[in-house]
Structures are given as structure tokens and as C-alpha cells.
Amino acid sequence: MDANGIPSRLRAADADRERVASLIQAAGGEGRLTLEEVEDRLSAVYSAKYTDELATLTSDLPKSAPKRRPVVFAHRAVRIHLAVAVVLSVLLIARWTVSGVPFFWPVMPMFWLAMSVLVHARVRGARRRFEPEDGVAVA
């Protein structure tokens, strides 16, 4: 124990062992480890008592990159398009409230405004995936 009363070595939980085992199995599936290495490491994982023992079993494997969500409205033109659509929607709703019509007629123009923004974002996203150095002609 250290000066604060916290144990210097923490006991591994089943969830810790399962997490490390899945990393090892994934590395074996990618071809980074041989079948014998996978078997040896998995047996060491399930016999490990402390978390530092688990860390040494995956220290030579590359860290997995965090999954990033694609940014839908990343391009400046799409953000401007979205801002214009929002302003137009607000104006349509204001006109509807002033007109006194009992049904909400701005729903259809607002729907088409939203669809135009989504299509624009989709097209811009598709253009971002293909760079000229990839060998793909971009018009």
C-alpha cells in the first residue's frame, strides 16, 4: 500500500480480463499474433490476478484508434445552407402565426428545406472521401 492507503496493485475483474482477451483475439484475427501466441496469452489473461499483469500482455500490440463519428455539417457551404434554411423556416412559421390559418402549412416547405440541406451535406461528404491523390477523378 502507498501513503494514501491505496493498494499499489489492483486486482483484475472479469470485465478487465474479457476486454484484454478480446484485444488479443482481435490481434490474432488481424494476423499480428500466431495461433500459439494467442493461446499462450489467453491462458495468461485468465490466470492473471492483477491489472498490471494484463497490461503487459498487450503492451506490444498497437493501440486501437478511437472511432470517430463523421461530421455531417463540416463544410462551410453546408453550414451556410443550414443557417438559411433555419431563417426561412422561422419566417414561414411567423407568417403562419400572423395569417391565422388553422392548419400548419409551413410543414411542407420546411420539409423540402431540410431535405435540401441533407442532400447538400451528403454530396459534400462524398466529395471529401475521394481526394485527387487517391487516383480517382473528381469533377
PDB file of C-alpha atoms in Angstrom:
ATOM      1  CA  MET A   1       0.000   0.000   0.000  1.00  0.00           C
ATOM      2  CA  ASP A   2       1.113   3.535  -0.681  1.00  0.00           C
ATOM      3  CA  ALA A   3       0.924   6.521   1.683  1.00  0.00           C
ATOM      4  CA  ASN A   4      -2.761   7.174   0.854  1.00  0.00           C
ATOM      5  CA  GLY A   5      -3.850   3.634   1.680  1.00  0.00           C
ATOM      6  CA  ILE A   6      -4.478   2.716  -1.963  1.00  0.00           C
ATOM      7  CA  PRO A   7      -3.081  -0.666  -2.991  1.00  0.00           C
ATOM      8  CA  SER A   8      -0.206  -0.393  -5.445  1.00  0.00           C
ATOM      9  CA  ARG A   9      -1.511  -3.376  -7.408  1.00  0.00           C
ATOM     10  CA  LEU A  10      -5.201  -3.645  -8.234  1.00  0.00           C
ATOM     11  CA  ARG A  11      -6.898  -6.991  -8.608  1.00  0.00           C
ATOM     12  CA  ALA A  12      -8.265  -7.636 -12.073  1.00  0.00           C
ATOM     13  CA  ALA A  13     -12.001  -8.005 -12.559  1.00  0.00           C
ATOM     14  CA  ASP A  14     -13.640 -10.388 -15.008  1.00  0.00           C
ATOM     15  CA  ALA A  15     -14.542  -7.424 -17.216  1.00  0.00           C
ATOM     16  CA  ASP A  16     -10.856  -6.433 -17.381  1.00  0.00           C
ATOM     17  CA  ARG A  17      -9.895  -9.949 -18.397  1.00  0.00           C
ATOM     18  CA  GLU A  18     -12.608 -10.082 -21.072  1.00  0.00           C
ATOM     19  CA  ARG A  19     -11.538  -6.723 -22.507  1.00  0.00           C
ATOM     20  CA  VAL A  20      -7.897  -7.839 -22.803  1.00  0.00           C
ATOM     21  CA  ALA A  21      -8.936 -11.227 -24.181  1.00  0.00           C
ATOM     22  CA  SER A  22     -10.990  -9.564 -26.914  1.00  0.00           C
ATOM     23  CA  LEU A  23      -7.992  -7.360 -27.822  1.00  0.00           C
ATOM     24  CA  ILE A  24      -5.762 -10.414 -28.083  1.00  0.00           C
ATOM     25  CA  GLN A  25      -8.303 -12.317 -30.166  1.00  0.00           C
ATOM     26  CA  ALA A  26      -8.678  -9.322 -32.485  1.00  0.00           C
ATOM     27  CA  ALA A  27      -4.893  -9.097 -32.881  1.00  0.00           C
ATOM     28  CA  GLY A  28      -4.819 -12.811 -33.722  1.00  0.00           C
ATOM     29  CA  GLY A  29      -7.572 -12.303 -36.285  1.00  0.00           C
ATOM     30  CA  GLU A  30      -5.600  -9.476 -37.879  1.00  0.00           C
ATOM     31  CA  GLY A  31      -2.537 -11.710 -38.163  1.00  0.00           C
ATOM     32  CA  ARG A  32      -0.450  -9.815 -35.612  1.00  0.00           C
ATOM     33  CA  LEU A  33      -0.152 -12.889 -33.377  1.00  0.00           C
ATOM     34  CA  THR A  34       0.263 -16.545 -34.258  1.00  0.00           C
ATOM     35  CA  LEU A  35      -2.206 -19.110 -33.036  1.00  0.00           C
ATOM     36  CA  GLU A  36       0.245 -20.322 -30.381  1.00  0.00           C
ATOM     37  CA  GLU A  37       0.806 -16.768 -29.132  1.00  0.00           C
ATOM     38  CA  VAL A  38      -2.934 -16.191 -28.910  1.00  0.00           C
ATOM     39  CA  GLU A  39      -3.395 -19.390 -26.907  1.00  0.00           C
ATOM     40  CA  ASP A  40      -0.492 -18.562 -24.578  1.00  0.00           C
ATOM     41  CA  ARG A  41      -1.676 -15.029 -23.980  1.00  0.00           C
ATOM     42  CA  LEU A  42      -5.287 -16.063 -23.425  1.00  0.00           C
ATOM     43  CA  SER A  43      -4.239 -18.610 -20.828  1.00  0.00           C
ATOM     44  CA  ALA A  44      -2.139 -15.897 -19.157  1.00  0.00           C
ATOM     45  CA  VAL A  45      -5.106 -13.492 -19.281  1.00  0.00           C
ATOM     46  CA  TYR A  46      -7.448 -15.861 -17.493  1.00  0.00           C
ATOM     47  CA  SER A  47      -4.817 -16.753 -14.884  1.00  0.00           C
ATOM     48  CA  ALA A  48      -3.836 -13.111 -14.193  1.00  0.00           C
ATOM     49  CA  LYS A  49      -4.698 -11.744 -10.763  1.00  0.00           C
ATOM     50  CA  TYR A  50      -3.612  -8.111 -11.157  1.00  0.00           C
ATOM     51  CA  THR A  51      -4.268  -5.454 -13.777  1.00  0.00           C
ATOM     52  CA  ASP A  52      -0.572  -4.767 -14.382  1.00  0.00           C
ATOM     53  CA  GLU A  53      -0.193  -8.385 -15.495  1.00  0.00           C
ATOM     54  CA  LEU A  54      -2.935  -7.783 -18.070  1.00  0.00           C
ATOM     55  CA  ALA A  55      -1.260  -4.626 -19.330  1.00  0.00           C
ATOM     56  CA  THR A  56       1.963  -6.455 -20.139  1.00  0.00           C
ATOM     57  CA  LEU A  57       0.094  -8.948 -22.336  1.00  0.00           C
ATOM     58  CA  THR A  58      -0.989  -6.251 -24.783  1.00  0.00           C
ATOM     59  CA  SER A  59       1.906  -3.792 -24.475  1.00  0.00           C
ATOM     60  CA  ASP A  60       3.455  -4.868 -27.809  1.00  0.00           C
ATOM     61  CA  LEU A  61       0.168  -4.579 -29.721  1.00  0.00           C
ATOM     62  CA  PRO A  62      -0.848  -1.321 -31.457  1.00  0.00           C
ATOM     63  CA  LYS A  63      -3.442   0.774 -29.706  1.00  0.00           C
ATOM     64  CA  SER A  64      -6.786   0.838 -31.467  1.00  0.00           C
ATOM     65  CA  ALA A  65      -7.754   4.211 -32.888  1.00  0.00           C
ATOM     66  CA  PRO A  66     -10.890   5.685 -31.359  1.00  0.00           C
ATOM     67  CA  LYS A  67     -13.852   5.556 -33.691  1.00  0.00           C
ATOM     68  CA  ARG A  68     -14.717   8.994 -34.954  1.00  0.00           C
ATOM     69  CA  ARG A  69     -18.168   9.961 -35.998  1.00  0.00           C
ATOM     70  CA  PRO A  70     -18.320  11.702 -39.341  1.00  0.00           C
ATOM     71  CA  VAL A  71     -19.014  15.401 -39.100  1.00  0.00           C
ATOM     72  CA  VAL A  72     -22.115  15.963 -41.197  1.00  0.00           C
ATOM     73  CA  PHE A  73     -22.078  19.761 -41.358  1.00  0.00           C
ATOM     74  CA  ALA A  74     -18.308  20.247 -41.534  1.00  0.00           C
ATOM     75  CA  HIS A  75     -18.162  22.195 -44.781  1.00  0.00           C
ATOM     76  CA  ARG A  76     -18.735  25.944 -44.591  1.00  0.00           C
ATOM     77  CA  ALA A  77     -21.183  25.945 -47.521  1.00  0.00           C
ATOM     78  CA  VAL A  78     -23.367  23.357 -45.812  1.00  0.00           C
ATOM     79  CA  ARG A  79     -23.409  25.372 -42.586  1.00  0.00           C
ATOM     80  CA  ILE A  80     -24.467  28.479 -44.517  1.00  0.00           C
ATOM     81  CA  HIS A  81     -27.161  26.456 -46.278  1.00  0.00           C
ATOM     82  CA  LEU A  82     -28.385  25.206 -42.906  1.00  0.00           C
ATOM     83  CA  ALA A  83     -28.483  28.747 -41.497  1.00  0.00           C
ATOM     84  CA  VAL A  84     -30.502  29.984 -44.483  1.00  0.00           C
ATOM     85  CA  ALA A  85     -32.930  27.066 -44.117  1.00  0.00           C
ATOM     86  CA  VAL A  86     -33.421  27.826 -40.420  1.00  0.00           C
ATOM     87  CA  VAL A  87     -34.047  31.533 -41.090  1.00  0.00           C
ATOM     88  CA  LEU A  88     -36.546  30.696 -43.838  1.00  0.00           C
ATOM     89  CA  SER A  89     -38.300  28.208 -41.541  1.00  0.00           C
ATOM     90  CA  VAL A  90     -38.609  30.827 -38.814  1.00  0.00           C
ATOM     91  CA  LEU A  91     -40.042  33.302 -41.339  1.00  0.00           C
ATOM     92  CA  LEU A  92     -42.528  30.702 -42.585  1.00  0.00           C
ATOM     93  CA  ILE A  93     -43.672  29.956 -39.043  1.00  0.00           C
ATOM     94  CA  ALA A  94     -44.018  33.685 -38.294  1.00  0.00           C
ATOM     95  CA  ARG A  95     -46.108  34.173 -41.424  1.00  0.00           C
ATOM     96  CA  TRP A  96     -48.301  31.198 -40.469  1.00  0.00           C
ATOM     97  CA  THR A  97     -48.943  32.603 -36.973  1.00  0.00           C
ATOM     98  CA  VAL A  98     -49.882  36.001 -38.413  1.00  0.00           C
ATOM     99  CA  SER A  99     -52.112  34.546 -41.139  1.00  0.00           C
ATOM    100  CA  GLY A 100     -54.405  32.725 -38.715  1.00  0.00           C
ATOM    101  CA  VAL A 101     -54.766  29.636 -40.952  1.00  0.00           C
ATOM    102  CA  PRO A 102     -55.858  26.682 -38.759  1.00  0.00           C
ATOM    103  CA  PHE A 103     -53.582  24.034 -40.326  1.00  0.00           C
ATOM    104  CA  PHE A 104     -49.781  24.167 -40.177  1.00  0.00           C
ATOM    105  CA  TRP A 105     -48.986  24.744 -43.850  1.00  0.00           C
ATOM    106  CA  PRO A 106     -45.241  25.560 -43.393  1.00  0.00           C
ATOM    107  CA  VAL A 107     -44.530  21.889 -42.756  1.00  0.00           C
ATOM    108  CA  MET A 108     -44.118  21.096 -46.472  1.00  0.00           C
ATOM    109  CA  PRO A 109     -41.704  23.932 -47.359  1.00  0.00           C
ATOM    110  CA  MET A 110     -39.750  23.193 -44.158  1.00  0.00           C
ATOM    111  CA  PHE A 111     -39.566  19.516 -45.109  1.00  0.00           C
ATOM    112  CA  TRP A 112     -38.094  20.365 -48.526  1.00  0.00           C
ATOM    113  CA  LEU A 113     -35.668  22.844 -46.971  1.00  0.00           C
ATOM    114  CA  ALA A 114     -34.465  20.123 -44.591  1.00  0.00           C
ATOM    115  CA  MET A 115     -34.135  17.640 -47.452  1.00  0.00           C
ATOM    116  CA  SER A 116     -32.069  20.115 -49.474  1.00  0.00           C
ATOM    117  CA  VAL A 117     -29.683  20.627 -46.545  1.00  0.00           C
ATOM    118  CA  LEU A 118     -29.318  16.876 -46.008  1.00  0.00           C
ATOM    119  CA  VAL A 119     -28.639  16.213 -49.690  1.00  0.00           C
ATOM    120  CA  HIS A 120     -26.114  19.043 -49.758  1.00  0.00           C
ATOM    121  CA  ALA A 121     -24.338  17.597 -46.697  1.00  0.00           C
ATOM    122  CA  ARG A 122     -24.342  14.139 -48.286  1.00  0.00           C
ATOM    123  CA  VAL A 123     -22.846  15.417 -51.542  1.00  0.00           C
ATOM    124  CA  ARG A 124     -20.156  17.395 -49.711  1.00  0.00           C
ATOM    125  CA  GLY A 125     -19.367  14.334 -47.574  1.00  0.00           C
ATOM    126  CA  ALA A 126     -18.984  12.148 -50.663  1.00  0.00           C
ATOM    127  CA  ARG A 127     -16.618  14.682 -52.205  1.00  0.00           C
ATOM    128  CA  ARG A 128     -14.480  14.727 -49.056  1.00  0.00           C
ATOM    129  CA  ARG A 129     -13.972  10.943 -49.125  1.00  0.00           C
ATOM    130  CA  PHE A 130     -12.287  10.970 -52.555  1.00  0.00           C
ATOM    131  CA  GLU A 131      -9.122  13.016 -52.728  1.00  0.00           C
ATOM    132  CA  PRO A 132      -7.303  13.619 -56.038  1.00  0.00           C
ATOM    133  CA  GLU A 133      -4.211  11.765 -54.796  1.00  0.00           C
ATOM    134  CA  ASP A 134      -6.314   8.614 -54.392  1.00  0.00           C
ATOM    135  CA  GLY A 135      -6.252   8.140 -58.151  1.00  0.00           C
ATOM    136  CA  VAL A 136      -9.942   8.886 -58.555  1.00  0.00           C
ATOM    137  CA  ALA A 137     -11.010  11.642 -60.914  1.00  0.00           C
ATOM    138  CA  VAL A 138     -13.153  14.211 -59.141  1.00  0.00           C
ATOM    139  CA  ALA A 139     -15.210  16.525 -61.319  1.00  0.00           C
TER     140      ALA A 139
END
